[in-house]
mmCIF file of C-alpha atoms and ligand atoms in Angstrom:
data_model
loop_
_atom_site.group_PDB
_atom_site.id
_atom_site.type_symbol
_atom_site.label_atom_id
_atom_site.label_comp_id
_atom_site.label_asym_id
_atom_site.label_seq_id
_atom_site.Cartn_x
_atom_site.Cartn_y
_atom_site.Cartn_z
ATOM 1 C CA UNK A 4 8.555 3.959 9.867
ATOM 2 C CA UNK A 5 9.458 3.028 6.380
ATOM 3 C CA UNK A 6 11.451 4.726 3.540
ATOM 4 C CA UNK A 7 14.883 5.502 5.409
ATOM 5 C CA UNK A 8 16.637 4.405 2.710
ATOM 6 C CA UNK A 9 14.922 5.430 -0.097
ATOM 7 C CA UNK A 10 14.660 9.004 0.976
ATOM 8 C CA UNK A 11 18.475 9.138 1.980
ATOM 9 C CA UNK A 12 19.451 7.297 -1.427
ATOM 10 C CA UNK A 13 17.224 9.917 -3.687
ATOM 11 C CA UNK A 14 18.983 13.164 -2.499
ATOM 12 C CA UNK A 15 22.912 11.346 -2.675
ATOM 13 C CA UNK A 16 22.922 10.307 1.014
ATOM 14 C CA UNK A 17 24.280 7.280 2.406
ATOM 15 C CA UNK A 18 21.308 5.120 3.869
ATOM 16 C CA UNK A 19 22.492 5.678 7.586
ATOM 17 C CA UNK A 20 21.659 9.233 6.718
ATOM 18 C CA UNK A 21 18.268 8.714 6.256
ATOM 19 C CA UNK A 22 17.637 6.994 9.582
ATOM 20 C CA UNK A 23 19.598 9.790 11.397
ATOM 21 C CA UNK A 24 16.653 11.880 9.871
ATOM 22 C CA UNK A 25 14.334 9.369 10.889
ATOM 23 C CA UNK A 26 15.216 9.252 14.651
ATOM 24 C CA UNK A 27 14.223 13.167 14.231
ATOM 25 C CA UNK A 28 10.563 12.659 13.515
ATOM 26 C CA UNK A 29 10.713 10.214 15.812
ATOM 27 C CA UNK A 30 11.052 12.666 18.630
ATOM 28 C CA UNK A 31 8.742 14.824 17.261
ATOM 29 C CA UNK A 32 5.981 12.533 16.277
ATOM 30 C CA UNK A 33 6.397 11.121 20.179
ATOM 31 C CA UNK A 34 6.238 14.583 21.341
ATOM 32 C CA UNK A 35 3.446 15.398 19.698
ATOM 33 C CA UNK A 36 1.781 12.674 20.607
ATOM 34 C CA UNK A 37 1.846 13.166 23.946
ATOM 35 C CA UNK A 38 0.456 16.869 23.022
ATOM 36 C CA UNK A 39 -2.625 15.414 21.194
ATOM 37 C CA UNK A 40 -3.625 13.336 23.561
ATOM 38 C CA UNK A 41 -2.741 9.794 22.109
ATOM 39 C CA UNK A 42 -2.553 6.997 24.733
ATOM 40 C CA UNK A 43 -0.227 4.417 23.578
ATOM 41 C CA UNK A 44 2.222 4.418 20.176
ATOM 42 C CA UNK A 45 3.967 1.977 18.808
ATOM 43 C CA UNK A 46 6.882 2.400 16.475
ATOM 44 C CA UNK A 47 7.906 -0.393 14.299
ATOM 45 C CA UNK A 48 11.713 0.469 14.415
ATOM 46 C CA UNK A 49 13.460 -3.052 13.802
ATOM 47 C CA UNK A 50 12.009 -6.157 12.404
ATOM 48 C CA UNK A 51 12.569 -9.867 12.271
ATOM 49 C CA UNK A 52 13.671 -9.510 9.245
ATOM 50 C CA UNK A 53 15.910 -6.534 9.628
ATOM 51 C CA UNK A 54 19.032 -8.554 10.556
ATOM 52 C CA UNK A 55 19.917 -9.388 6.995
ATOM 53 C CA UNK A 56 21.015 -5.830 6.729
ATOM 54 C CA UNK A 57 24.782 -5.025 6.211
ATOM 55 C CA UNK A 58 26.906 -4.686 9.318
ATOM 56 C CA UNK A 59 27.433 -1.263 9.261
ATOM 57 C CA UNK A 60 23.737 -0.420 8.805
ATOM 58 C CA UNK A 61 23.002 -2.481 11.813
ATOM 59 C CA UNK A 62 25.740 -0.541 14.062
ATOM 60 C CA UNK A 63 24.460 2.730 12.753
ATOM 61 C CA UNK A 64 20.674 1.845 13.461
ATOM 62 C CA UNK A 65 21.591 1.083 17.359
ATOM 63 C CA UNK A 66 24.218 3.989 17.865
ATOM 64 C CA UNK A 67 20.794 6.346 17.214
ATOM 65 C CA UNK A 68 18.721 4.360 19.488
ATOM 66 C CA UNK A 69 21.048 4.582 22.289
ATOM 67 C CA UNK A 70 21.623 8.549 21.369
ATOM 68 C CA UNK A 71 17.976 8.954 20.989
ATOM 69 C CA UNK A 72 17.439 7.350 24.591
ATOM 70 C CA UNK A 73 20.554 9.359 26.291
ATOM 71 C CA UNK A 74 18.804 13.194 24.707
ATOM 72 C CA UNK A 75 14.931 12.065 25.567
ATOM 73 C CA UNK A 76 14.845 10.026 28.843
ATOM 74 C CA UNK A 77 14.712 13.187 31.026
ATOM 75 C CA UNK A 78 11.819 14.775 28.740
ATOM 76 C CA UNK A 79 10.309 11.439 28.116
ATOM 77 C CA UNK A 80 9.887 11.073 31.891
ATOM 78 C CA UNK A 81 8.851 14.766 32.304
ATOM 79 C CA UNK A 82 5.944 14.307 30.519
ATOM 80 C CA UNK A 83 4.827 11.084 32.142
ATOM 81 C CA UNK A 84 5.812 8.750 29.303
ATOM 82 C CA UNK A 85 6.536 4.886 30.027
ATOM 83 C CA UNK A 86 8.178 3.213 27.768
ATOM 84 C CA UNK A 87 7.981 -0.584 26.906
ATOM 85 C CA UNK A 88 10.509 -3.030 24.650
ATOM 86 C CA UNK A 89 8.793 -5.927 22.507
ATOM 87 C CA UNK A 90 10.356 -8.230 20.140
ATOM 88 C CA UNK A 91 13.821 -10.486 20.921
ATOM 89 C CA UNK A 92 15.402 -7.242 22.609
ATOM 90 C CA UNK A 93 18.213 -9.759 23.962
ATOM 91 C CA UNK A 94 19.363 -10.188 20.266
ATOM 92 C CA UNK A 95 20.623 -6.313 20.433
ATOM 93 C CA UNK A 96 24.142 -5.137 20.997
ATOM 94 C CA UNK A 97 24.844 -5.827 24.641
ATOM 95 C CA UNK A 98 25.406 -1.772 25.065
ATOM 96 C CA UNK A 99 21.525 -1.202 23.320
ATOM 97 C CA UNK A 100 20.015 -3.757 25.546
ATOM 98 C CA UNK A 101 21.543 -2.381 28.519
ATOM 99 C CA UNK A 102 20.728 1.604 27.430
ATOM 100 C CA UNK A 103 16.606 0.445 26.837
ATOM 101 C CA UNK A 104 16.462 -1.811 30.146
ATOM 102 C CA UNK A 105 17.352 1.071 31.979
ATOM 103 C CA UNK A 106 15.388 3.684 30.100
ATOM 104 C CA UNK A 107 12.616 1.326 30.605
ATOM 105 C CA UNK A 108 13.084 1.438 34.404
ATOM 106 C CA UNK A 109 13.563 5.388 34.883
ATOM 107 C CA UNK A 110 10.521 5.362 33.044
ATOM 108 C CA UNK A 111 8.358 3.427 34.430
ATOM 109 C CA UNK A 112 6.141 5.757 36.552
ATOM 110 C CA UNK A 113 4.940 7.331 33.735
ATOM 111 C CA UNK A 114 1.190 7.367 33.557
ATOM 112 C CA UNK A 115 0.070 9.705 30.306
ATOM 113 C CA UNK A 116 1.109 7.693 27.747
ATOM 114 C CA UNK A 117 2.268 4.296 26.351
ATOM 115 C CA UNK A 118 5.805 4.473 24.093
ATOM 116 C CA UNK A 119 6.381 0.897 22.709
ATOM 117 C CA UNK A 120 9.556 0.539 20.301
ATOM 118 C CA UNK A 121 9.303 -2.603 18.805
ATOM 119 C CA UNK A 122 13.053 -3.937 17.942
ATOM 120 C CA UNK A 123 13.850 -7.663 16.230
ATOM 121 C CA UNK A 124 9.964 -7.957 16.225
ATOM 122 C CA UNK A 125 7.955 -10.379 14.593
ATOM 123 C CA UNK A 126 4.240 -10.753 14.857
ATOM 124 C CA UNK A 127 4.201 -14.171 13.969
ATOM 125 C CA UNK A 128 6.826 -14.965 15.992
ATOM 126 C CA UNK A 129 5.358 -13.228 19.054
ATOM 127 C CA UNK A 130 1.734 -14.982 18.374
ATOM 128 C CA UNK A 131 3.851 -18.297 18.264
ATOM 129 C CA UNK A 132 5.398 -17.507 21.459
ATOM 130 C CA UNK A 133 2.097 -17.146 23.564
ATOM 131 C CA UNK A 134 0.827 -20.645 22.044
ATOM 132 C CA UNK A 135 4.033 -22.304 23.034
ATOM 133 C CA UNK A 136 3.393 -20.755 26.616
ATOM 134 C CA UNK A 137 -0.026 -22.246 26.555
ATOM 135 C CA UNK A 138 0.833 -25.559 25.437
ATOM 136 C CA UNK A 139 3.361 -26.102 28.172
ATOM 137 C CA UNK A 140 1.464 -24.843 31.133
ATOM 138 C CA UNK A 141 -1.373 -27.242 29.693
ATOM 139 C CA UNK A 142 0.751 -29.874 29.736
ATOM 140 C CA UNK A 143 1.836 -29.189 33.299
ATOM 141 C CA UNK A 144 -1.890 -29.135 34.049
ATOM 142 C CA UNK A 145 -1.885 -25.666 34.689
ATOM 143 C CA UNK A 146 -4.257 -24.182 32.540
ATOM 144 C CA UNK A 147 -7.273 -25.911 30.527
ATOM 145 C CA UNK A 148 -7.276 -25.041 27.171
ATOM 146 C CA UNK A 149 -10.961 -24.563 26.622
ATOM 147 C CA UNK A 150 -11.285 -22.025 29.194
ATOM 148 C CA UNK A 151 -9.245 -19.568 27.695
ATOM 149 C CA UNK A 152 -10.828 -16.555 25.320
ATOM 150 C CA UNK A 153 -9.343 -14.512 23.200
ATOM 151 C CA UNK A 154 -8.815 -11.387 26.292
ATOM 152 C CA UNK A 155 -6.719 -14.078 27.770
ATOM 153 C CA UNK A 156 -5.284 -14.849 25.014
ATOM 154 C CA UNK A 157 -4.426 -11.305 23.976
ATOM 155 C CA UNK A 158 -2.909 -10.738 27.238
ATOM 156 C CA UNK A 159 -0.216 -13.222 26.826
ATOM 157 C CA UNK A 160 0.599 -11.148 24.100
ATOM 158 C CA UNK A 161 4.263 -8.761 24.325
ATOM 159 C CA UNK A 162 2.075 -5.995 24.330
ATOM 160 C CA UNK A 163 -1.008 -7.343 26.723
ATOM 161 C CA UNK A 164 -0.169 -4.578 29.472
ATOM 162 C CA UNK A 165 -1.319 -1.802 26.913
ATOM 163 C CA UNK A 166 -4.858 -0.294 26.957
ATOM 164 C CA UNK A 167 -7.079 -2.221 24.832
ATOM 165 C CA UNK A 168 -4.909 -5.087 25.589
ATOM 166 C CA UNK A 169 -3.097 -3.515 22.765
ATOM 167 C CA UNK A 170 -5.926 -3.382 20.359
ATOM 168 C CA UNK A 171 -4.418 -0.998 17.343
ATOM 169 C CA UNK A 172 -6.893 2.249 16.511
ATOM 170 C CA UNK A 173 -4.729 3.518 13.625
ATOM 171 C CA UNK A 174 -1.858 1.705 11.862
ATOM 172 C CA UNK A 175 0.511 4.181 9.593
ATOM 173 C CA UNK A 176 2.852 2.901 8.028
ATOM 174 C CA UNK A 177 5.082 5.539 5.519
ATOM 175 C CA UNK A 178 6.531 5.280 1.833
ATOM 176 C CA UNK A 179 3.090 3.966 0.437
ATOM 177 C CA UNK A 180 4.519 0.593 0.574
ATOM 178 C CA UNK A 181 0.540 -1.213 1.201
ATOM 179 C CA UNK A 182 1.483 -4.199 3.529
ATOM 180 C CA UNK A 183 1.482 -5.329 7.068
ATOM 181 C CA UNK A 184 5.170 -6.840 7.052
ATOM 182 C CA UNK A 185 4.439 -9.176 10.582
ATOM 183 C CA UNK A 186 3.869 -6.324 12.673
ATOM 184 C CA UNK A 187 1.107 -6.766 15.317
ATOM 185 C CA UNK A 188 -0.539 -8.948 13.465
ATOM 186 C CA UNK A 189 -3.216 -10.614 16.364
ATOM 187 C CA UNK A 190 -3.896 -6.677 17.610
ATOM 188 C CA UNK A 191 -4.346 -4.972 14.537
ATOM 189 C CA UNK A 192 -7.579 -7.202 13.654
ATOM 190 C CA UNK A 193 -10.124 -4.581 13.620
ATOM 191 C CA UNK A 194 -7.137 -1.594 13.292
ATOM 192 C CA UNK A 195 -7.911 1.190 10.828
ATOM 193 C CA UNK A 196 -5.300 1.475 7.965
ATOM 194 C CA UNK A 197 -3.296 4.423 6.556
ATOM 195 C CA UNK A 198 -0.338 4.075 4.125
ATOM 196 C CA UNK A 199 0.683 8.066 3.671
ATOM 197 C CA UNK A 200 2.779 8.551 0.083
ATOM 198 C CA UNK A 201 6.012 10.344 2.105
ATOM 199 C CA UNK A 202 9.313 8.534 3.266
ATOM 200 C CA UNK A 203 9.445 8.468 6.950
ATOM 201 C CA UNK A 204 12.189 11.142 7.162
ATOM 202 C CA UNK A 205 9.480 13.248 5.610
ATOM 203 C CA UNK A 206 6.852 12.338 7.993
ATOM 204 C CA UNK A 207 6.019 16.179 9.816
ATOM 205 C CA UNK A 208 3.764 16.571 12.596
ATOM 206 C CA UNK A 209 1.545 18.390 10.474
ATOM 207 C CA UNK A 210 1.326 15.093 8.105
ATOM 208 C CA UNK A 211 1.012 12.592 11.596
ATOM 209 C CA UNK A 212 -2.125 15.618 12.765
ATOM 210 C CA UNK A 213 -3.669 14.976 9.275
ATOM 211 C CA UNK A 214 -3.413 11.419 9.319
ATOM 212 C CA UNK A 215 -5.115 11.528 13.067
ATOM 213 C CA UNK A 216 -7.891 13.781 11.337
ATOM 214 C CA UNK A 217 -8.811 11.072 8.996
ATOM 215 C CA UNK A 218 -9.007 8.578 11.717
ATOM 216 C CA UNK A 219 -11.746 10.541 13.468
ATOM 217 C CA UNK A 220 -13.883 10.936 10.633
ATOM 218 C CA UNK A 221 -13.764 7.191 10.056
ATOM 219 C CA UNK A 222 -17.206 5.045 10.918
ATOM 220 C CA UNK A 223 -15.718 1.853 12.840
ATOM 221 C CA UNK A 224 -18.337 -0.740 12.916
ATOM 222 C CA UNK A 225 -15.875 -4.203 14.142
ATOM 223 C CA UNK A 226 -18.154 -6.219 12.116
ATOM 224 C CA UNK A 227 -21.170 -4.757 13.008
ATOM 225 C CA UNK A 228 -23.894 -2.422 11.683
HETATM 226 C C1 FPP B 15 12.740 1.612 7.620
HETATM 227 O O1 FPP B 15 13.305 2.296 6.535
HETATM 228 C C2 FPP B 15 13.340 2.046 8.859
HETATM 229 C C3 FPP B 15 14.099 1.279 9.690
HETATM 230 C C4 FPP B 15 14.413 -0.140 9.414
HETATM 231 C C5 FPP B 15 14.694 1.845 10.918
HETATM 232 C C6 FPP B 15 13.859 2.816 11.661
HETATM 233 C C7 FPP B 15 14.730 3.559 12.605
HETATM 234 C C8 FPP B 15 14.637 4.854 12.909
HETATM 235 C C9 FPP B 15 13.557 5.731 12.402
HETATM 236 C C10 FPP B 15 15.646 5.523 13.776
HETATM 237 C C11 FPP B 15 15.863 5.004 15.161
HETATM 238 C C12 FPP B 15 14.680 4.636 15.916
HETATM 239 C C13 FPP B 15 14.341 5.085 17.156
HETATM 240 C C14 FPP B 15 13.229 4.409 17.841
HETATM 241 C C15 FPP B 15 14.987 6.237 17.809
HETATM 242 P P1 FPP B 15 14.156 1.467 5.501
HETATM 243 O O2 FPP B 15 15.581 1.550 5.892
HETATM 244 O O3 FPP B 15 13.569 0.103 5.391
HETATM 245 O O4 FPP B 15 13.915 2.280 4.204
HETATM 246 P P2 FPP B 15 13.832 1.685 2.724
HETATM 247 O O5 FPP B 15 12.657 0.745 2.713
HETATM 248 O O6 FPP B 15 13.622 2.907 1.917
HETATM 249 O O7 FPP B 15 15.139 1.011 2.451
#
């Protein structure tokens, strides 16, 4: 979901501006979603690398995520949404962490749709985090290394509970910017890529449907013929 910024700072706005628009095609683009039929999304909302950003930014960025979860939880859970947290979610503001835990919780019955916000999330880091889990239950003689494939692998993964084991169909990523920036690195191996020329705030519904379109029409061999 990139171009907050620029979009707010082009029309005078103050950056936070921009990603109180932003949290506005969030709901709608999840909404929809659920509409078309999609089976899991994934929003990049907060990476790794995100932290550097100025204080105030930072408190801005987690007052909407806890106002986004407070408005959406009851529709979320009416239409059978579950949501899951990856990336360091214990680095958030104590108040954040508490709001998404619990979020996470109500809705965990849901069974028509996967909602994954990824917050302080790194692919790298995450990849590096199943290896280290690997090594040590190796060590403890636990697991032999040779037996495991890349399914297991992939399941040790912050997003292995997914269908697909997380496997990415589409990847979108807004403001044309043409780059992967760490996010779901191992699962978006064989992913389909589309980097639309809008700002995220600018991101409609009708843009996400036409995006979709062009998915479908696309021949996906995964290395084949
Ligand atoms: C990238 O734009 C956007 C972010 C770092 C934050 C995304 C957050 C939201 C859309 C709102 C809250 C999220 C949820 C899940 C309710 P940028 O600030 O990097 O823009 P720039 O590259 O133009 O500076």
């Amino acid at each position: 979901m990139d171009g907050n910024g620029r979009w707010a700072a082009a029309r005078g706005y103050p950056r936070f501006y921009g990603h109180i628009r932003g949290a506005a095609r969030v709901k709608e683009v999840v909404r929809a979603s659920r509409e078309i039929g999609v089976r899991a999304l994934t929003l990049y909302a907060f990476s790794t690398e995100n932290w550097k950003r100025p204080e105030e930014e930072l408190a801005v960025l987690w007052k909407i995520l806890r106002k986004y979860l407070r408005r959406e939880v009851g529709e979320l859970k009416k239409q059978g949404i579950r949501l899951h947290v990856i990336g360091e979610i214990d680095r958030l503001p104590r108040d954040a962490g508490m709001e998404l835990r619990s979020a996470v919780e109500t809705l965990s019955g849901g069974r028509h749709m996967e909602l994954t916000f990824a917050l302080s999330y790194g692919g790298r880091a995450e990849i590096l985090a199943a290896a280290k889990s690997i090594a040590r239950e190796a060590l403890q003689g636990k697991l032999d290394p040779e037996s495991l494939g890349e399914a297991e692998f992939a399941a040790r993964l912050a997003t292995g509970g997914l269908p697909g084991s997380g496997d990415v169909d589409l990847m979108i990523r807004t403001s044309g910017e043409k780059r992967i920036s760490n996010f779901l690195l191992w699962q978006s191996s064989y992913a389909e890529l589309d980097f639309p020329e809008v700002q995220w705030p600018e991101f409609t519904v009708e843009r996400y449907r036409e995006c979709l379109q062009a998915f479908s029409t696309r021949k996906r061999r995964f290395g084949g013929v």
